[in-house]
Coordinates of C-alpha atoms in Angstrom, one line a residue:
M54 CA -14.0 14.2 3.4
H55 CA -13.3 13.4 7.0
F56 CA -13.6 10.0 8.7
E57 CA -13.7 9.2 12.3
R58 CA -10.5 7.1 12.4
K59 CA -10.1 4.7 15.2
I60 CA -7.0 5.7 17.3
T61 CA -5.0 2.6 17.9
K62 CA -1.8 1.9 19.7
K63 CA 1.2 3.4 18.1
I64 CA 4.2 1.4 17.0
K65 CA 7.4 2.4 15.1
V66 CA 8.8 0.7 12.0
G67 CA 12.1 2.4 11.7
K68 CA 11.2 6.1 11.4
I69 CA 7.7 5.4 10.3
E70 CA 4.9 5.5 12.9
I71 CA 2.0 3.1 12.5
G72 CA -1.3 3.7 14.5
G73 CA -2.0 6.3 17.1
G74 CA -3.5 8.6 14.5
S75 CA -0.3 8.7 12.4
P76 CA -0.7 9.1 8.6
I77 CA -1.6 5.9 6.9
S78 CA 1.6 4.4 5.5
I79 CA 2.0 2.5 2.2
Q80 CA 3.8 -0.8 2.1
T81 CA 4.8 -3.1 -0.7
M82 CA 6.9 -6.2 -1.2
T83 CA 9.9 -6.9 -3.4
K84 CA 9.5 -9.6 -6.0
T85 CA 13.2 -10.3 -6.6
K86 CA 15.2 -13.2 -5.1
T87 CA 16.2 -11.7 -1.8
S88 CA 19.6 -13.4 -2.2
D89 CA 20.2 -11.2 -5.2
T90 CA 21.2 -8.2 -3.2
V91 CA 21.7 -5.8 -6.1
A92 CA 18.4 -6.5 -7.7
T93 CA 16.5 -6.4 -4.4
L94 CA 18.1 -3.0 -3.5
K95 CA 17.3 -1.7 -7.0
Q96 CA 13.6 -2.6 -6.6
I97 CA 13.5 -1.1 -3.1
E98 CA 14.8 2.2 -4.5
Q99 CA 12.2 2.1 -7.2
V100 CA 9.3 1.7 -4.8
A101 CA 10.7 4.2 -2.5
L102 CA 10.8 6.8 -5.3
A103 CA 7.2 5.8 -6.1
G104 CA 6.1 6.7 -2.7
A105 CA 6.4 3.5 -0.5
D106 CA 7.0 4.1 3.2
I107 CA 7.9 0.6 4.1
V108 CA 9.1 -2.5 2.1
R109 CA 8.9 -6.2 2.9
V110 CA 11.2 -8.9 1.7
T111 CA 10.9 -12.6 1.9
V112 CA 13.5 -14.4 4.0
N113 CA 12.9 -17.9 2.9
D114 CA 16.3 -19.5 2.9
E115 CA 19.9 -19.2 4.2
E116 CA 21.0 -17.2 1.2
A117 CA 18.2 -14.6 1.7
A118 CA 19.0 -14.4 5.4
N119 CA 22.6 -13.7 4.6
S120 CA 21.7 -10.8 2.3
M121 CA 19.6 -9.0 4.9
K122 CA 22.4 -7.1 6.6
E123 CA 23.4 -5.3 3.4
I124 CA 19.8 -4.8 2.3
C125 CA 18.9 -3.2 5.6
R126 CA 22.1 -1.0 5.6
L127 CA 21.5 0.4 2.1
S128 CA 17.7 0.5 1.9
P129 CA 16.3 4.1 1.8
I130 CA 13.1 3.0 3.7
P131 CA 12.5 0.6 6.6
V132 CA 12.7 -3.1 5.7
V133 CA 10.4 -5.8 7.1
A134 CA 11.4 -9.5 7.0
D135 CA 8.6 -11.8 5.8
I136 CA 9.0 -15.1 7.7
H137 CA 7.3 -18.4 7.0
F138 CA 8.0 -21.8 8.6
N139 CA 11.6 -21.2 9.8
Y140 CA 11.7 -19.0 12.9
I141 CA 15.5 -19.0 12.8
F142 CA 15.4 -16.7 9.8
A143 CA 13.3 -14.2 11.8
I144 CA 16.0 -14.1 14.5
K145 CA 18.8 -13.7 11.9
S146 CA 16.8 -10.9 10.2
I147 CA 16.4 -9.0 13.4
E148 CA 20.1 -9.3 14.1
A149 CA 20.7 -8.0 10.6
G150 CA 18.8 -4.8 11.3
V151 CA 15.3 -5.2 9.9
A152 CA 12.7 -2.7 11.2
K153 CA 9.9 -5.2 11.7
V154 CA 9.2 -8.9 11.3
R155 CA 6.1 -10.4 9.8
I156 CA 5.2 -13.9 11.0
N157 CA 2.3 -16.1 10.0
P158 CA 1.1 -18.0 13.1
G159 CA -0.3 -20.7 10.9
N160 CA 3.0 -21.9 9.7
I161 CA 5.6 -20.5 12.1
G162 CA 5.3 -23.4 14.5
S163 CA 5.1 -23.8 18.3
S164 CA 4.7 -21.1 20.9
E165 CA 8.2 -21.9 22.1
R166 CA 9.5 -20.9 18.7
I167 CA 7.4 -17.8 18.7
K168 CA 8.8 -16.9 22.1
K169 CA 12.3 -17.1 20.8
V170 CA 11.5 -14.7 18.0
L171 CA 9.7 -12.3 20.4
D172 CA 12.6 -12.3 22.9
V173 CA 15.0 -11.2 20.3
A174 CA 12.6 -8.7 18.9
K175 CA 12.0 -7.1 22.3
I176 CA 15.7 -6.9 23.0
N177 CA 16.2 -5.0 19.7
G178 CA 13.0 -2.9 19.9
I179 CA 11.5 -4.5 16.8
P180 CA 7.8 -4.7 16.3
I181 CA 6.0 -7.9 15.0
R182 CA 3.2 -8.2 12.6
I183 CA 1.0 -11.1 13.3
G184 CA -0.2 -11.9 9.8
V185 CA -3.1 -14.3 9.4
N186 CA -4.1 -15.5 6.0
S187 CA -7.2 -17.4 5.1
G188 CA -5.1 -19.9 3.1
S189 CA -2.8 -20.8 6.0
L190 CA -5.0 -21.0 9.1
E191 CA -3.9 -23.4 11.9
K192 CA -5.4 -26.9 11.6
E193 CA -7.2 -26.6 14.9
T194 CA -8.9 -23.3 13.9
L195 CA -10.0 -24.8 10.5
N196 CA -11.3 -27.9 12.3
K197 CA -13.4 -25.7 14.6
Y198 CA -14.9 -23.6 11.9
G199 CA -14.8 -26.0 9.0
H200 CA -13.5 -23.3 6.6
P201 CA -12.0 -19.8 6.7
T202 CA -14.5 -17.4 8.2
A203 CA -14.2 -13.9 9.6
E204 CA -14.5 -15.3 13.1
A205 CA -11.8 -17.9 12.4
L206 CA -9.4 -15.2 11.1
A207 CA -10.0 -12.9 14.0
E208 CA -9.8 -15.7 16.6
S209 CA -6.5 -16.9 15.2
A210 CA -5.0 -13.4 15.3
M211 CA -6.2 -12.7 18.8
R212 CA -5.0 -16.1 20.1
H213 CA -1.5 -15.3 18.9
V214 CA -1.7 -11.8 20.3
K215 CA -2.5 -13.5 23.7
I216 CA 0.6 -15.7 23.2
A217 CA 2.7 -12.6 22.6
N218 CA 1.2 -10.8 25.6
D219 CA 1.8 -13.9 27.8
F220 CA 5.4 -13.6 26.8
N221 CA 5.3 -9.9 27.8
F222 CA 5.5 -8.7 24.2
D223 CA 3.2 -5.8 23.2
D224 CA 4.8 -4.2 20.1
I225 CA 2.3 -5.7 17.7
C226 CA 0.5 -5.0 14.4
I227 CA -2.1 -7.4 13.0
S228 CA -3.4 -8.4 9.6
V229 CA -6.2 -10.8 8.7
K230 CA -6.2 -11.2 4.9
S231 CA -8.3 -13.2 2.5
T232 CA -8.6 -13.5 -1.2
S233 CA -12.3 -12.7 -0.7
V234 CA -13.1 -9.0 -0.4
K235 CA -16.2 -9.7 1.6
L236 CA -14.5 -12.0 4.1
T237 CA -11.6 -9.5 4.4
I238 CA -13.9 -6.7 5.3
E239 CA -15.9 -8.7 7.8
A240 CA -12.7 -10.1 9.4
Y241 CA -11.1 -6.6 9.9
R242 CA -14.4 -5.2 11.2
L243 CA -14.5 -8.0 13.8
L244 CA -10.9 -7.6 14.7
S245 CA -11.2 -3.8 15.0
E246 CA -13.9 -4.4 17.7
K247 CA -11.7 -6.8 19.6
T248 CA -8.4 -5.0 19.8
N249 CA -6.6 -1.6 19.9
Y250 CA -3.5 -2.8 18.1
P251 CA -2.8 -1.1 14.7
L252 CA -4.1 -3.0 11.7
H253 CA -2.3 -3.6 8.4
L254 CA -4.9 -3.8 5.6
G255 CA -4.8 -5.8 2.4
V256 CA -6.7 -8.2 0.2
T257 CA -4.2 -11.1 -0.3
E258 CA -3.4 -12.5 -3.7
A259 CA -5.8 -9.9 -5.2
G260 CA -4.8 -10.8 -8.8
T261 CA -3.5 -9.1 -11.9
F262 CA -3.5 -5.3 -12.3
L263 CA -7.2 -4.7 -13.3
S264 CA -8.9 -7.2 -11.0
G265 CA -6.4 -6.7 -8.2
T266 CA -6.8 -3.0 -8.2
I267 CA -10.6 -3.2 -8.0
K268 CA -10.5 -5.8 -5.2
S269 CA -8.0 -3.8 -3.2
A270 CA -9.8 -0.5 -3.8
V271 CA -13.1 -2.0 -2.6
G272 CA -11.7 -4.0 0.3
I273 CA -9.1 -1.5 1.6
G274 CA -11.2 1.6 0.7
S275 CA -14.3 0.3 2.4
L276 CA -12.4 -0.2 5.7
L277 CA -10.5 3.1 5.5
A278 CA -13.9 4.8 5.0
E279 CA -15.1 3.3 8.2
G280 CA -12.0 4.6 10.0
I281 CA -10.4 1.1 10.2
G282 CA -6.7 0.7 9.3
D283 CA -3.3 2.1 9.9
T284 CA -1.1 0.9 7.1
I285 CA -1.9 -0.7 3.7
R286 CA -0.4 -3.0 1.1
V287 CA -1.9 -3.6 -2.3
S288 CA -1.1 -7.1 -3.5
L289 CA -0.9 -7.4 -7.4
T290 CA 0.6 -9.9 -9.8
D291 CA 2.5 -7.0 -11.2
D292 CA 5.5 -4.6 -10.6
P293 CA 5.5 -3.5 -6.9
V294 CA 5.8 0.1 -8.2
R295 CA 2.2 -0.3 -9.5
E296 CA 1.1 -1.7 -6.1
V297 CA 2.4 1.6 -4.5
E298 CA 0.7 3.7 -7.2
V299 CA -2.7 2.0 -6.6
A300 CA -2.2 2.4 -2.9
Q301 CA -1.6 6.1 -3.3
E302 CA -4.7 6.5 -5.4
I303 CA -6.8 4.7 -2.8
L304 CA -5.6 7.0 -0.1
Q305 CA -5.9 10.1 -2.3
S306 CA -9.4 9.2 -3.3
L307 CA -10.4 9.3 0.4
E308 CA -8.4 12.4 1.0
L309 CA -6.2 10.5 3.4
K310 CA -3.0 11.5 1.5
E311 CA -2.2 14.7 -0.2
K312 CA -2.7 14.5 -4.0
Y313 CA -0.1 16.2 -6.1
I314 CA -1.2 16.4 -9.7
E315 CA -4.9 15.7 -9.8
I316 CA -6.1 15.0 -13.3
I317 CA -9.8 15.6 -14.1
S318 CA -10.5 13.9 -17.5
C319 CA -13.7 13.2 -19.3
P320 CA -14.7 9.6 -20.1
T321 CA -15.1 10.6 -23.8
C322 CA -18.1 9.9 -26.0
G323 CA -19.3 10.4 -29.5
R324 CA -19.0 14.2 -29.3
L325 CA -15.2 13.9 -29.0
Q326 CA -13.2 15.4 -32.0
V327 CA -9.7 14.8 -30.7
D328 CA -7.9 11.5 -29.8
L329 CA -8.1 12.2 -26.1
I330 CA -7.6 8.7 -24.5
P331 CA -3.9 8.3 -25.4
I332 CA -3.2 12.0 -24.4
A333 CA -4.8 11.3 -20.9
K334 CA -2.7 8.1 -20.5
Q335 CA 0.5 9.7 -21.4
L336 CA -0.2 12.8 -19.2
Q337 CA -0.8 10.5 -16.2
E338 CA 2.5 8.8 -16.7
R339 CA 4.5 12.0 -17.3
V340 CA 3.2 13.8 -14.2
R341 CA 3.9 11.0 -11.8
P342 CA 7.3 12.4 -10.7
I343 CA 6.1 16.0 -10.4
K344 CA 5.5 17.0 -6.8
K345 CA 3.3 20.0 -7.1
K346 CA -0.3 20.3 -5.9
I347 CA -2.1 21.2 -9.1
K348 CA -5.5 20.3 -10.5
V349 CA -5.4 19.7 -14.3
A350 CA -8.5 19.3 -16.4
L351 CA -8.4 17.4 -19.7
M352 CA -11.8 17.8 -21.2
G353 CA -13.1 16.5 -24.5
C354 CA -16.0 18.8 -25.6
A355 CA -18.0 21.9 -25.0
V356 CA -20.6 20.3 -22.6
N357 CA -18.6 20.3 -19.4
G358 CA -15.2 21.1 -20.8
P359 CA -14.9 24.9 -20.5
G360 CA -16.4 24.9 -17.0
E361 CA -14.1 22.1 -15.7
A362 CA -11.1 23.6 -17.4
K363 CA -11.9 27.0 -16.0
E364 CA -12.2 25.7 -12.4
A365 CA -8.9 23.8 -12.6
D366 CA -5.4 25.4 -12.2
I367 CA -4.5 24.3 -15.7
G368 CA -6.9 22.8 -18.2
V369 CA -7.9 22.3 -21.8
A370 CA -11.4 22.1 -23.4
C371 CA -11.1 20.3 -26.7
G372 CA -12.9 21.1 -29.9
N373 CA -12.4 20.0 -33.5
G374 CA -8.7 19.0 -33.7
E375 CA -7.7 21.7 -31.2
A376 CA -8.2 22.9 -27.6
L377 CA -8.7 26.0 -25.5
L378 CA -5.9 26.3 -22.9
F379 CA -7.0 27.6 -19.5
K380 CA -4.8 28.8 -16.6
N381 CA -6.3 30.0 -13.3
G382 CA -9.6 30.4 -15.0
E383 CA -8.4 32.5 -17.9
I384 CA -8.1 31.5 -21.5
L385 CA -4.5 31.6 -22.8
G386 CA -5.4 30.7 -26.4
K387 CA -6.0 27.8 -28.8
I388 CA -3.5 25.0 -29.2
P389 CA -3.5 22.2 -31.9
E390 CA -4.2 18.6 -30.9
D391 CA -0.7 17.4 -31.5
K392 CA 0.6 20.0 -29.0
I393 CA -1.8 19.5 -26.2
L394 CA 0.3 17.0 -24.2
D395 CA 3.6 18.9 -24.4
I396 CA 2.0 22.2 -23.7
L397 CA 0.2 20.9 -20.6
I398 CA 3.4 19.4 -19.3
E399 CA 5.2 22.7 -19.9
E400 CA 2.5 24.7 -18.1
I401 CA 2.5 22.3 -15.2
E402 CA 6.3 22.4 -14.8
N403 CA 6.2 26.2 -14.9
Y404 CA 3.2 26.6 -12.6

C-alpha cells in the first residue's frame, strides 16, 4: 500500500526528523506530575520502550519548570515542553534543554510574549509547534466564526505562523485538533492546502481506550491515507504506553511502519471448538517486546484455518480441543489446546 505523501518542510526534534519525507514519528505525553522527576522519567522510559519517538511533558508551574533540566538530561528520547498561559515556562524549558516547545496561541498571550519565546528558541535551534485546539481558540476568531470550524482552526494556525514569520522564525510544526473527528479531518485538509510546514496529527481528548482508539484510527488514519501528516499523537484517557501501541497499529495498518509480529486471528464463531479468544489476547501481549518480522496465524476451524496457517510463517489451525501446528507451510504436528500459547511463543522466539 503506497500513498502519495505530501513532502513538507523538514524540522528536527532532537535527533528525530519531522517532515521532508522522513518516517512518520510517534509522540505521546506523560501523565505524571512533571515536578515528580523520578515518576516522569520512569514513564518516559516506558513509552520509549513501547516505541515512542518523542515525548511531551506539561510545564505548568515553577516546580515543573525546575524539573526540566534533569528530565531532558536523562530522557532516552527527545522531550517537548507543553506550554499554556505562561510564556516564561517556555523560555525556562528551552534553557533546560528541551528539543521542542508546543505553544497554544489561544492562551499564550500577546505577540510580544510569543516573540520572546521565538527569540530564545531561535538562539537555541529549537522548533516550535503551533498547537491550535477547538476548545481554546482566541476570542476574536470565535467571534468571527461563531463556533469552532475547520476554517477557524486553520485561520488561527496560519495567523500565528505569520506572526512567527514576521519575527523571522521558520522552524515550525502545526496542529489543528478537535474532539470532533470530522472537524479534525476537515481542518487538516484545509491546512495542508495552505502551508508546507510539517503537520502533527491528532484527535484531541479522544476518550477512553475503546472510543479513543476508534476516533484516532479514523481521524489520523484517514489523513495519513491521503498523504497528510508527518508525526502523530493518539490521545487516550489511559496509560501513555497504550497511546503508543495504538499509534503503532495505525501506522502499521497503512504500511507506514514496519510491523514486527503480525497476528492473523479469526473472529471466532459457532464452529469454534477451543477457547481461542483468551489465547489470542495473551499472545498479543506476550509478543509485544519481540522484534522479529514474523506473520503468525491463529485460526479457529477448518474453513480458513489450514490455508491461513500454511501461508503464515508460524500458525495453528484449531480443531476439537487441539490444533495443527504449521511452520513455513509445513505441518509440524498436533498440539493440545492448553499448549497452544506456550508452543507458539517458543516457535516465535526460535524462528
